[in-house]
PDB file of C-alpha atoms in Angstrom:
ATOM      1  CA  MET A   1       0.212   0.102  -0.063  1.00 81.00           C
ATOM      2  CA  ILE A   2       1.232   3.725  -0.942  1.00 82.00           C
ATOM      3  CA  THR A   3       0.075   6.818  -0.162  1.00 87.00           C
ATOM      4  CA  LEU A   4      -0.947   9.412  -2.787  1.00 88.00           C
ATOM      5  CA  THR A   5      -0.920  13.172  -2.342  1.00 90.00           C
ATOM      6  CA  GLY A   6      -2.591  13.671  -6.691  1.00 90.00           C
ATOM      7  CA  LEU A   7      -2.674  12.876  -9.920  1.00 92.00           C
ATOM      8  CA  ALA A   8      -1.273  14.755 -12.853  1.00 93.00           C
ATOM      9  CA  VAL A   9      -2.540  14.785 -16.803  1.00 95.00           C
ATOM     10  CA  ASN A  10      -0.192  15.208 -18.843  1.00 94.00           C
ATOM     11  CA  ARG A  11       1.820  17.171 -15.866  1.00 90.00           C
ATOM     12  CA  THR A  12      -0.807  20.300 -16.735  1.00 86.00           C
ATOM     13  CA  GLN A  13      -3.894  18.641 -14.972  1.00 83.00           C
ATOM     14  CA  LYS A  14      -2.935  18.363 -11.367  1.00 88.00           C
ATOM     15  CA  LEU A  15      -5.697  16.855  -9.384  1.00 87.00           C
ATOM     16  CA  SER A  16      -5.378  17.256  -5.908  1.00 84.00           C
ATOM     17  CA  ILE A  17      -6.378  14.358  -3.128  1.00 89.00           C
ATOM     18  CA  LYS A  18      -7.684  14.316   0.065  1.00 88.00           C
ATOM     19  CA  PRO A  19      -4.928  13.849   2.521  1.00 84.00           C
ATOM     20  CA  GLY A  20      -3.937  10.102   3.504  1.00 86.00           C
ATOM     21  CA  THR A  21      -5.491   8.841   0.742  1.00 91.00           C
ATOM     22  CA  THR A  22      -4.156   5.330  -0.348  1.00 91.00           C
ATOM     23  CA  ALA A  23      -3.939   3.147  -2.852  1.00 89.00           C
ATOM     24  CA  LEU A  24      -2.870  -0.211  -3.006  1.00 83.00           C
ATOM     25  CA  ILE A  25      -0.878  -2.401  -5.671  1.00 86.00           C
ATOM     26  CA  SER A  26      -2.980  -5.671  -6.855  1.00 88.00           C
ATOM     27  CA  THR A  27      -1.895  -8.275  -9.003  1.00 84.00           C
ATOM     28  CA  THR A  28      -5.092  -9.620  -8.870  1.00 90.00           C
ATOM     29  CA  ASP A  29      -7.362  -7.227 -10.377  1.00 93.00           C
ATOM     30  CA  PRO A  30      -6.751  -6.665 -14.400  1.00 94.00           C
ATOM     31  CA  TYR A  31      -7.100  -2.755 -14.229  1.00 96.00           C
ATOM     32  CA  SER A  32      -6.560   0.061 -12.027  1.00 96.00           C
ATOM     33  CA  LYS A  33      -9.903   1.265 -10.308  1.00 97.00           C
ATOM     34  CA  LEU A  34     -10.373   4.668  -8.907  1.00 96.00           C
ATOM     35  CA  ARG A  35     -13.017   6.013  -6.048  1.00 96.00           C
ATOM     36  CA  SER A  36     -15.781   7.570  -7.842  1.00 96.00           C
ATOM     37  CA  ASP A  37     -14.607  11.342  -6.870  1.00 95.00           C
ATOM     38  CA  ILE A  38     -11.205  11.019  -8.092  1.00 96.00           C
ATOM     39  CA  TYR A  39     -11.938   8.920 -11.077  1.00 97.00           C
ATOM     40  CA  HIS A  40     -14.428  11.735 -12.519  1.00 96.00           C
ATOM     41  CA  ALA A  41     -11.964  14.376 -12.068  1.00 95.00           C
ATOM     42  CA  PHE A  42      -9.152  11.925 -13.729  1.00 96.00           C
ATOM     43  CA  ILE A  43     -11.971  11.125 -16.655  1.00 97.00           C
ATOM     44  CA  ASP A  44     -12.170  15.174 -16.906  1.00 96.00           C
ATOM     45  CA  ALA A  45      -8.646  16.056 -17.082  1.00 96.00           C
ATOM     46  CA  PHE A  46      -7.396  12.950 -19.362  1.00 97.00           C
ATOM     47  CA  ASN A  47     -10.334  14.168 -21.473  1.00 97.00           C
ATOM     48  CA  LYS A  48      -9.374  17.421 -21.849  1.00 96.00           C
ATOM     49  CA  GLU A  49      -5.863  16.565 -22.167  1.00 96.00           C
ATOM     50  CA  SER A  50      -6.677  14.243 -24.808  1.00 95.00           C
ATOM     51  CA  ALA A  51      -9.162  16.139 -26.922  1.00 94.00           C
ATOM     52  CA  GLY A  52      -7.078  16.393 -29.832  1.00 94.00           C
ATOM     53  CA  TYR A  53      -8.226  12.202 -30.522  1.00 96.00           C
ATOM     54  CA  ALA A  54     -11.250  11.073 -32.157  1.00 96.00           C
ATOM     55  CA  ARG A  55     -13.613   9.253 -30.310  1.00 97.00           C
ATOM     56  CA  VAL A  56     -15.541   5.584 -30.362  1.00 97.00           C
ATOM     57  CA  ALA A  57     -18.169   4.344 -28.927  1.00 96.00           C
ATOM     58  CA  SER A  58     -17.464   3.565 -25.264  1.00 95.00           C
ATOM     59  CA  VAL A  59     -16.396  -0.439 -24.382  1.00 95.00           C
ATOM     60  CA  LYS A  60     -17.351  -1.776 -20.756  1.00 95.00           C
ATOM     61  CA  PRO A  61     -15.938  -1.416 -18.242  1.00 96.00           C
ATOM     62  CA  PHE A  62     -13.846   1.478 -19.980  1.00 97.00           C
ATOM     63  CA  GLU A  63     -15.378   5.179 -20.567  1.00 96.00           C
ATOM     64  CA  VAL A  64     -12.877   6.850 -22.415  1.00 97.00           C
ATOM     65  CA  CYS A  65     -12.070   5.185 -25.990  1.00 98.00           C
ATOM     66  CA  LEU A  66     -10.114   6.720 -28.829  1.00 97.00           C
ATOM     67  CA  ASN A  67     -10.218   5.714 -32.455  1.00 97.00           C
ATOM     68  CA  LYS A  68      -6.926   3.573 -32.617  1.00 95.00           C
ATOM     69  CA  SER A  69      -5.885   4.711 -36.103  1.00 94.00           C
ATOM     70  CA  THR A  70      -6.037   8.768 -34.761  1.00 94.00           C
ATOM     71  CA  VAL A  71      -3.393   7.688 -31.982  1.00 95.00           C
ATOM     72  CA  PRO A  72       0.505   7.764 -32.741  1.00 92.00           C
ATOM     73  CA  PHE A  73       2.671   5.145 -31.679  1.00 90.00           C
ATOM     74  CA  SER A  74       6.346   5.340 -29.816  1.00 85.00           C
ATOM     75  CA  ARG A  75       8.343   2.891 -28.019  1.00 81.00           C
ATOM     76  CA  VAL A  76       6.506   3.107 -24.897  1.00 78.00           C
ATOM     77  CA  GLY A  77       3.111   2.530 -25.963  1.00 84.00           C
ATOM     78  CA  TYR A  78       0.168   4.754 -27.323  1.00 92.00           C
ATOM     79  CA  TYR A  79       1.240   8.426 -27.650  1.00 92.00           C
ATOM     80  CA  VAL A  80      -1.575   9.761 -25.070  1.00 95.00           C
ATOM     81  CA  PRO A  81      -1.174  12.041 -22.056  1.00 96.00           C
ATOM     82  CA  GLN A  82       1.042  10.846 -19.376  1.00 93.00           C
ATOM     83  CA  ILE A  83      -0.108   9.631 -16.078  1.00 95.00           C
ATOM     84  CA  ASP A  84       1.583  10.427 -12.587  1.00 92.00           C
ATOM     85  CA  LEU A  85       0.576   9.118  -9.387  1.00 90.00           C
ATOM     86  CA  ILE A  86       2.168  11.595  -7.178  1.00 90.00           C
ATOM     87  CA  LEU A  87       3.382   9.825  -4.099  1.00 85.00           C
ATOM     88  CA  ASP A  88       3.580  10.791  -0.166  1.00 84.00           C
ATOM     89  CA  GLY A  89       7.433  12.458  -0.549  1.00 83.00           C
ATOM     90  CA  GLY A  90       6.639  13.666  -4.066  1.00 84.00           C
ATOM     91  CA  LYS A  91       7.959  11.181  -6.291  1.00 85.00           C
ATOM     92  CA  GLU A  92       5.706  10.248  -9.403  1.00 87.00           C
ATOM     93  CA  TRP A  93       5.093   6.915 -10.553  1.00 84.00           C
ATOM     94  CA  SER A  94       4.886   7.638 -14.597  1.00 89.00           C
ATOM     95  CA  ILE A  95       2.038   5.514 -16.693  1.00 90.00           C
ATOM     96  CA  PHE A  96       2.709   5.864 -20.300  1.00 87.00           C
ATOM     97  CA  GLY A  97      -0.088   4.305 -23.333  1.00 89.00           C
ATOM     98  CA  SER A  98       1.816   0.703 -23.148  1.00 88.00           C
ATOM     99  CA  ASN A  99       0.093   0.973 -19.727  1.00 88.00           C
ATOM    100  CA  SER A 100      -2.701   3.389 -19.967  1.00 92.00           C
ATOM    101  CA  MET A 101      -4.371   2.466 -23.125  1.00 96.00           C
ATOM    102  CA  VAL A 102      -5.894  -1.431 -23.599  1.00 95.00           C
ATOM    103  CA  GLN A 103      -6.637  -1.888 -27.365  1.00 93.00           C
ATOM    104  CA  VAL A 104     -10.594  -3.246 -27.681  1.00 95.00           C
ATOM    105  CA  GLY A 105     -10.870  -4.665 -31.058  1.00 91.00           C
ATOM    106  CA  GLU A 106      -9.985  -3.185 -34.265  1.00 91.00           C
ATOM    107  CA  GLU A 107     -10.132   0.305 -33.615  1.00 93.00           C
ATOM    108  CA  ALA A 108     -10.926   1.255 -29.288  1.00 95.00           C
ATOM    109  CA  LEU A 109      -8.521   2.046 -27.474  1.00 96.00           C
ATOM    110  CA  CYS A 110      -9.374   2.844 -24.215  1.00 98.00           C
ATOM    111  CA  LEU A 111      -8.397   4.261 -21.034  1.00 98.00           C
ATOM    112  CA  GLY A 112      -7.734   1.294 -19.218  1.00 97.00           C
ATOM    113  CA  PHE A 113      -8.521   2.778 -15.622  1.00 97.00           C
ATOM    114  CA  VAL A 114     -12.495   2.020 -14.085  1.00 97.00           C
ATOM    115  CA  ASP A 115     -14.824   3.745 -11.471  1.00 97.00           C
ATOM    116  CA  GLY A 116     -14.381   1.457  -8.652  1.00 96.00           C
ATOM    117  CA  GLY A 117     -17.436   3.173  -6.672  1.00 95.00           C
ATOM    118  CA  MET A 118     -17.423   5.720  -3.921  1.00 95.00           C
ATOM    119  CA  ASN A 119     -17.298   2.810  -1.005  1.00 95.00           C
ATOM    120  CA  MET A 120     -13.771   1.804  -1.819  1.00 93.00           C
ATOM    121  CA  GLU A 121     -11.368   0.816   1.160  1.00 92.00           C
ATOM    122  CA  HIS A 122      -8.478   2.801  -0.572  1.00 94.00           C
ATOM    123  CA  GLY A 123      -8.723   5.821  -2.977  1.00 92.00           C
ATOM    124  CA  MET A 124      -6.995   3.645  -5.990  1.00 93.00           C
ATOM    125  CA  VAL A 125      -6.418  -0.043  -6.969  1.00 94.00           C
ATOM    126  CA  ILE A 126      -3.204  -0.529  -9.308  1.00 89.00           C
ATOM    127  CA  GLY A 127      -4.407  -2.931 -11.273  1.00 89.00           C
ATOM    128  CA  GLY A 128      -2.098  -5.572 -13.327  1.00 80.00           C
ATOM    129  CA  PHE A 129      -2.351  -3.895 -16.329  1.00 78.00           C
ATOM    130  CA  GLN A 130      -1.026  -0.281 -15.392  1.00 81.00           C
ATOM    131  CA  ILE A 131       2.020  -2.535 -13.515  1.00 77.00           C
ATOM    132  CA  GLU A 132       3.615  -4.290 -16.339  1.00 71.00           C
ATOM    133  CA  ASN A 133       7.065  -3.888 -17.750  1.00 62.00           C
ATOM    134  CA  ASN A 134       7.332  -1.506 -14.740  1.00 66.00           C
ATOM    135  CA  PHE A 135      10.187  -3.074 -12.133  1.00 59.00           C
ATOM    136  CA  LEU A 136       8.637  -2.707  -8.081  1.00 58.00           C
ATOM    137  CA  LEU A 137      11.309  -3.931  -5.381  1.00 59.00           C
ATOM    138  CA  PHE A 138       9.640  -4.625  -2.104  1.00 59.00           C
ATOM    139  CA  ASP A 139      11.878  -3.428   0.907  1.00 64.00           C
ATOM    140  CA  MET A 140       9.724  -4.778   3.800  1.00 72.00           C
ATOM    141  CA  ASP A 141      12.654  -4.095   5.702  1.00 81.00           C
ATOM    142  CA  LYS A 142      12.486  -0.239   5.273  1.00 70.00           C
ATOM    143  CA  SER A 143       8.695  -0.457   4.374  1.00 69.00           C
ATOM    144  CA  ARG A 144       9.779   1.101   1.073  1.00 64.00           C
ATOM    145  CA  LEU A 145       8.602   0.587  -2.729  1.00 61.00           C
ATOM    146  CA  GLY A 146      11.250   1.383  -5.212  1.00 59.00           C
ATOM    147  CA  ILE A 147       9.178   1.769  -9.073  1.00 64.00           C
ATOM    148  CA  SER A 148      11.689   2.017 -12.502  1.00 64.00           C
ATOM    149  CA  SER A 149       9.928   4.275 -15.129  1.00 72.00           C
ATOM    150  CA  SER A 150       8.272   1.488 -17.832  1.00 62.00           C
ATOM    151  CA  LEU A 151      11.120  -0.866 -18.902  1.00 57.00           C
ATOM    152  CA  LEU A 152      10.131  -0.030 -22.590  1.00 53.00           C
ATOM    153  CA  PHE A 153      12.711   3.243 -22.409  1.00 51.00           C
ATOM    154  CA  MET A 154      15.196   0.757 -21.976  1.00 55.00           C
ATOM    155  CA  ARG A 155      13.879  -1.153 -24.886  1.00 57.00           C
ATOM    156  CA  VAL A 156      13.241  -4.409 -22.434  1.00 59.00           C
ATOM    157  CA  THR A 157      10.360  -6.128 -20.915  1.00 58.00           C
ATOM    158  CA  CYS A 158       9.666  -8.310 -17.826  1.00 55.00           C
ATOM    159  CA  ASN A 159       9.975 -11.167 -19.207  1.00 60.00           C
ATOM    160  CA  ALA A 160      13.604 -10.691 -20.390  1.00 59.00           C
ATOM    161  CA  PHE A 161      14.224 -11.081 -16.416  1.00 60.00           C
ATOM    162  CA  ASN A 162      15.436 -14.530 -15.244  1.00 59.00           C
ATOM    163  CA  PHE A 163      14.813 -14.637 -11.779  1.00 61.00           C
ATOM    164  CA  THR A 164      15.256 -17.974 -11.268  1.00 68.00           C
ATOM    165  CA  ARG A 165      18.684 -17.583 -11.574  1.00 61.00           C
ATOM    166  CA  SER A 166      21.320 -17.580  -8.703  1.00 63.00           C
ATOM    167  CA  ASN A 167      25.212 -16.687  -8.551  1.00 60.00           C
TER     168      ASN A 167
END
């Protein structure tokens, strides 16, 4: 579990979050869930920052879907607004297109975040899709979490690591 102090979309749309809001990291939830109050502000900010892309009909469980043919592709996935989770202490976990946009069918490219409702225990649950190809290091002794940026920047994916080998 980590503490969030805010979210940013494209580094310009900064969303404040109630102090003490926590995020749970989950490998069982496929996509990130946000508490409704955070989700709606996040969707509004993403829509504003991605206004130049053509939209297609939403595909459940996603609300915002873009026309794939209008979105350029980069080394770190589709070129869409960067999402930053602002952590307690001022550090940021940046999420790029490969971890924010889900291809659904031939033409829909959907924002991979869902509304978790108002009764969530945590303000956010970070799902497996958002974790893919990021290296997370849990330091249990010091109660710290280290997070890489997307491994795709280094032209590598998690499947390139051999965690079973010992020296």
